C-alpha positions as MATLAB code, in Angstrom:
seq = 'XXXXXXXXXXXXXXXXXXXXXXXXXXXXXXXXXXXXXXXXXXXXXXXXXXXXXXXXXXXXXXXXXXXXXXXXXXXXXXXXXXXXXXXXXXXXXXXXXXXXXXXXXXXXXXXXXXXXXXXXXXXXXXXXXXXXXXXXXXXXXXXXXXXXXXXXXXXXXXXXXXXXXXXXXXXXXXXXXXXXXXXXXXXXXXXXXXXXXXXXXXXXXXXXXXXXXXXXXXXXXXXXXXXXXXXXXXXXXXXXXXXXXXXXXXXXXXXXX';
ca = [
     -12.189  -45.681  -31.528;
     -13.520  -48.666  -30.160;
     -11.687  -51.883  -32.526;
     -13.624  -50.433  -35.267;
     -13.007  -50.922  -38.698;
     -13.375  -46.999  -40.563;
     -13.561  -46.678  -44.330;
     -13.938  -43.874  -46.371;
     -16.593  -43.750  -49.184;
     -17.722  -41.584  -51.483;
     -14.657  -38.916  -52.094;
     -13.868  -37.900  -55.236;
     -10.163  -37.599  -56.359;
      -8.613  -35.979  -59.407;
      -5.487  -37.744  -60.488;
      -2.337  -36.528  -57.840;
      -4.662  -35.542  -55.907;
      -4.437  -35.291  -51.852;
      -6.939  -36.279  -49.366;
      -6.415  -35.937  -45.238;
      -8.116  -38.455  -43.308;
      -9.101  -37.158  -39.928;
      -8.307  -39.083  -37.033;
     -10.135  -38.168  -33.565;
      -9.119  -40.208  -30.612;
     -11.301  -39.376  -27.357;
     -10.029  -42.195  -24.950;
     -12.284  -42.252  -21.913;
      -9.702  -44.510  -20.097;
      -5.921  -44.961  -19.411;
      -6.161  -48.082  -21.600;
      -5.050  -49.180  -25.337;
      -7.083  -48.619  -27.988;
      -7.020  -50.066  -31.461;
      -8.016  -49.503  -34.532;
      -7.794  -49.765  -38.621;
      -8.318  -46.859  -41.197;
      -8.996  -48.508  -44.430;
      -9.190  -46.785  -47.397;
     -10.533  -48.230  -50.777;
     -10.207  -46.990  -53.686;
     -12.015  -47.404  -57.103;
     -13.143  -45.899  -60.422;
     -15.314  -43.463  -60.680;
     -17.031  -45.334  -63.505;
     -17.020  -48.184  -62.022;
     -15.155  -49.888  -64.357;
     -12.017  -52.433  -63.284;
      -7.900  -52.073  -64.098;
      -7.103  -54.670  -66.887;
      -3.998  -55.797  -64.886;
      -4.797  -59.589  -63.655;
      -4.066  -60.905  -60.047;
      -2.088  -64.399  -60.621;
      -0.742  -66.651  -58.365;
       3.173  -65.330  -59.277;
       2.078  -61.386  -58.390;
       3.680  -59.826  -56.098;
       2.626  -60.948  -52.274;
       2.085  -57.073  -51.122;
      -0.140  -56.397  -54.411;
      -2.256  -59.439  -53.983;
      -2.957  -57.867  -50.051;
      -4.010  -54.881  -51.688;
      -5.894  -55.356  -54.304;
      -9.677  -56.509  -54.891;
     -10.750  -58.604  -57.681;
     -13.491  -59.079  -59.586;
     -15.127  -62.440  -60.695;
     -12.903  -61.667  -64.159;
      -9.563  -61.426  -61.934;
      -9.243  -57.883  -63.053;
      -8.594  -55.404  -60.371;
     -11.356  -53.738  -59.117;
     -10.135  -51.803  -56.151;
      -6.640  -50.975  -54.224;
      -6.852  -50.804  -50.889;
      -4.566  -49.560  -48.217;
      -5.018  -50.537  -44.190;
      -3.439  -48.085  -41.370;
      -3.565  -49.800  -38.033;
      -3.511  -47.252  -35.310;
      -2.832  -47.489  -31.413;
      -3.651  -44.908  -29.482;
      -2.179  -44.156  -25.925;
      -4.066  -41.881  -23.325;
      -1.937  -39.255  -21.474;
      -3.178  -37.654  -18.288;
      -2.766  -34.111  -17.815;
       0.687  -32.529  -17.175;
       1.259  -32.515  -13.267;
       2.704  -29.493  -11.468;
       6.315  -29.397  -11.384;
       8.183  -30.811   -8.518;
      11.241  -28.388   -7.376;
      14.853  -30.156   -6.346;
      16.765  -27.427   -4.790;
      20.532  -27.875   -3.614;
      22.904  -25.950   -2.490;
      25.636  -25.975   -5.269;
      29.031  -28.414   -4.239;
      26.337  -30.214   -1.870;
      24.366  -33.382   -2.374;
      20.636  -33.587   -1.658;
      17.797  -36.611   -1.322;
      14.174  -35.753   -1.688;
      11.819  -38.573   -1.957;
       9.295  -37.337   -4.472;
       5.667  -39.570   -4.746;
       4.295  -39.475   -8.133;
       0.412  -40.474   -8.307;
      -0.485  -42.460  -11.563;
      -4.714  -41.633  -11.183;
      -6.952  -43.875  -13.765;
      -4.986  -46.897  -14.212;
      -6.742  -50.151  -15.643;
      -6.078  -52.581  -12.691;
      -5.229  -56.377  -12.821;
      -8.367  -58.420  -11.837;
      -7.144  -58.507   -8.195;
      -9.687  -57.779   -5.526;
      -6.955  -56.441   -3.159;
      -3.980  -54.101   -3.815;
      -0.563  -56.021   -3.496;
       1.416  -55.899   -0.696;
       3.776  -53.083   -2.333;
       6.520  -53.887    0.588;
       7.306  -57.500   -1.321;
       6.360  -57.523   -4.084;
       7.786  -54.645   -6.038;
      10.441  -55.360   -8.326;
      12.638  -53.566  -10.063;
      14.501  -54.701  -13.199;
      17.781  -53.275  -13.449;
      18.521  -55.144  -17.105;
      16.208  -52.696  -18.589;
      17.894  -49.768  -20.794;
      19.720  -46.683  -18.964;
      16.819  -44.454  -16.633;
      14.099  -47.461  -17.885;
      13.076  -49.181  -15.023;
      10.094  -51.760  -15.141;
       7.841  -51.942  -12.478;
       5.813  -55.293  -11.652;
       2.956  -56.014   -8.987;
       4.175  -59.603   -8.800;
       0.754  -61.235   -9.192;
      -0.460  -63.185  -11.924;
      -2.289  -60.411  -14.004;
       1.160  -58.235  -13.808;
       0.460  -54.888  -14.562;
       3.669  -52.913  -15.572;
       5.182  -49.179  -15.583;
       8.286  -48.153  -17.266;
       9.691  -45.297  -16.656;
      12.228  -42.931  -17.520;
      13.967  -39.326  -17.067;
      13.700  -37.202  -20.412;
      15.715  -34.103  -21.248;
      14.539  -31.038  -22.978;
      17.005  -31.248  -25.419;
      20.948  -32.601  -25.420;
      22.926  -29.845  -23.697;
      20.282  -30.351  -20.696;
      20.957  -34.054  -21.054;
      24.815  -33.636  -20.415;
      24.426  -30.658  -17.957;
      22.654  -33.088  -15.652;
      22.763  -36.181  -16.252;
      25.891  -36.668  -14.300;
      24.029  -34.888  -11.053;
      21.089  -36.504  -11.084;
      20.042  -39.614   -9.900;
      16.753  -41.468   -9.507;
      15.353  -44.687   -7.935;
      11.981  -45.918   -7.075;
      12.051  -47.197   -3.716;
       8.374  -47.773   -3.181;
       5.292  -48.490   -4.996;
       1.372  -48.095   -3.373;
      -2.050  -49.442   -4.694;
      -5.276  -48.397   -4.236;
      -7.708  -50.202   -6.153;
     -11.382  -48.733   -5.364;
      -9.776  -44.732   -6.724;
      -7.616  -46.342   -9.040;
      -4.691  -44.415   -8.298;
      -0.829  -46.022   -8.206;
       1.966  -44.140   -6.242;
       5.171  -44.336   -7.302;
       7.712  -42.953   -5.151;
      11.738  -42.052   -5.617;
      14.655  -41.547   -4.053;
      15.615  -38.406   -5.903;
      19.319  -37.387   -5.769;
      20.871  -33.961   -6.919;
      24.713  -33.090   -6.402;
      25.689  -30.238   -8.281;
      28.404  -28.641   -9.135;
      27.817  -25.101  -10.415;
      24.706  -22.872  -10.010;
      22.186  -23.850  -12.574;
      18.224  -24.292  -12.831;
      17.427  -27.088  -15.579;
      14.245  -28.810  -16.571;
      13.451  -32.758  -16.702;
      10.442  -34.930  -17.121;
       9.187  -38.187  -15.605;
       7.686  -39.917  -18.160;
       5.546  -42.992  -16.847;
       3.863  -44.874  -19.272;
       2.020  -48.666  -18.193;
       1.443  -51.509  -20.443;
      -1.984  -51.714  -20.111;
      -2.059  -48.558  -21.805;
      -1.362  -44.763  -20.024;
       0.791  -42.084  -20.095;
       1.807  -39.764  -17.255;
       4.092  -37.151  -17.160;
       6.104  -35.481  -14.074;
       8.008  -32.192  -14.672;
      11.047  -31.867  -12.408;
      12.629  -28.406  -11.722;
      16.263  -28.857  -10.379;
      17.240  -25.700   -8.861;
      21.533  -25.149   -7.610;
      21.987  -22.215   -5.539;
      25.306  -20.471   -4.548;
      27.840  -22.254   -3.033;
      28.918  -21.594    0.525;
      31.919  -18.833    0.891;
      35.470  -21.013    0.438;
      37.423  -19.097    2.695;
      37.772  -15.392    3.759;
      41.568  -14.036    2.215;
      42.976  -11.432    4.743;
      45.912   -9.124    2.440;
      48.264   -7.209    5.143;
      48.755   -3.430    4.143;
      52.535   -3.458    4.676;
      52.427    0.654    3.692;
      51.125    2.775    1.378;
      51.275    2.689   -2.043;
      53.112   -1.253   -1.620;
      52.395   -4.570   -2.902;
      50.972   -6.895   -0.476;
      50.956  -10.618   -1.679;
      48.872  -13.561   -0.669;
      49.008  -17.317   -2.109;
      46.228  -19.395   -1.887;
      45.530  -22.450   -4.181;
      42.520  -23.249   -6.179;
      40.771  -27.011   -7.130;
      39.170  -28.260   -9.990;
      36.400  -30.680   -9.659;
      36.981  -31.451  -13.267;
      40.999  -31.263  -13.368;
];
């Protein structure tokens, strides 16, 4: 899966017939790779399509077609580029645990091991030269090392599904406040402010996803975890006798209205 160009020869197919083409991608680092499944076919006899290539055919046939000396058509060919993306192993989760009706930071470091680095000799001075872009979409953030061969992250807080997304979305907020290189092992550390106010009791599921541009993904399970609130107030009732009504007001809030 190295730029190489793969064809397939020598299958036979019966008319409506349907083929798979296998695909194996074994990366062996957190790069891009590229490459092109072509697949040609022809008769089985050997013998070309009477339908002539001109100069007026259509553009995409002309791309997809091979002709013979006679400008009949001797083959049709179709071309699949394919990119593929390496993604490390899942990482154990990391736990955010609040109280409920209390807010809570945790600065969570997130090593990125394997990454392809720039041709520096020496890691960046991560203190000045971090930057992060806050044009980019909602929870995408791109991450540069400032230098000339800028090597870039973005990343980005997925939801297991959309009632997750609006359960805490609202609570949960996340910034990268510092980014550290090491270039002999390879290994980038980013690392987050991680915020968590809720409002309820709840445990809920997210996921870092990291991905670079030289190629790599990464991916960061968060477990955010709201316990009980803390006891309002204690409500003392006064007996005033047996077998009477005893009355106490209190009032109750809404966080929501």
């Amino acid at each position: 899966y190295h730029n190489n160009l793969f064809c397939l020869a020598g299958i036979r197919l019966a008319p409506k017939e349907k083929v798979e083409v296998p695909v194996l991608f074994m990366p062996a680092e957190m790069k891009i790779y590229k490459a092109v499944v072509v697949i040609h076919v022809m008769r089985e006899n050997g013998e070309n399509w009477p339908y002539k290539v001109t100069a007026g055919s259509n553009t995409d046939l002309k791309r997809n077609v091979t002709v013979a000396e006679n400008g009949e058509t001797q083959g049709i060919v179709w071309i699949y580029p394919i990119n593929g993306t390496p993604e490390a192993p899942q990482q154990k989760s990391v736990v955010i645990r609040c109280q409920a009706r209390q807010r809570v930071e945790q600065r969570v470091e997130l090593l990125l091991i394997g990454v392809i680095m720039p041709g520096a000799t020496a890691p960046p001075d991560a203190g000045n030269s971090a930057e992060v872009h806050t044009d980019e979409p909602s929870n995408t953030t791109e991450v540069t090392d400032g230098s000339s061969a800028t090597l870039e992250f973005l990343y980005e807080l997925q939801y297991q599904s959309d009632e997750i997304r609006s359960q805490l979305e609202s609570l949960v907020g996340m910034q990268l406040v510092e980014k550290e290189w090491d270039t002999e092992s390879r290994i980038v550390t980013l690392i987050f402010n991680v915020v968590f106010a809720p409002s309820k009791p709840m445990r809920n599921e997210a996921t870092v996803v990291i991905q670079c541009t030289a190629g790599g993904l990464w991916k960061f399970p968060l477990v955010f975890i709201a316990t009980e609130p803390e006891v309002d107030d204690v409500i003392n009732i006064e007996a005033v006798g047996l077998n009477k009504e005893s009355i106490v007001g209190f009032k109750l809030t809404s966080q929501t209205g």
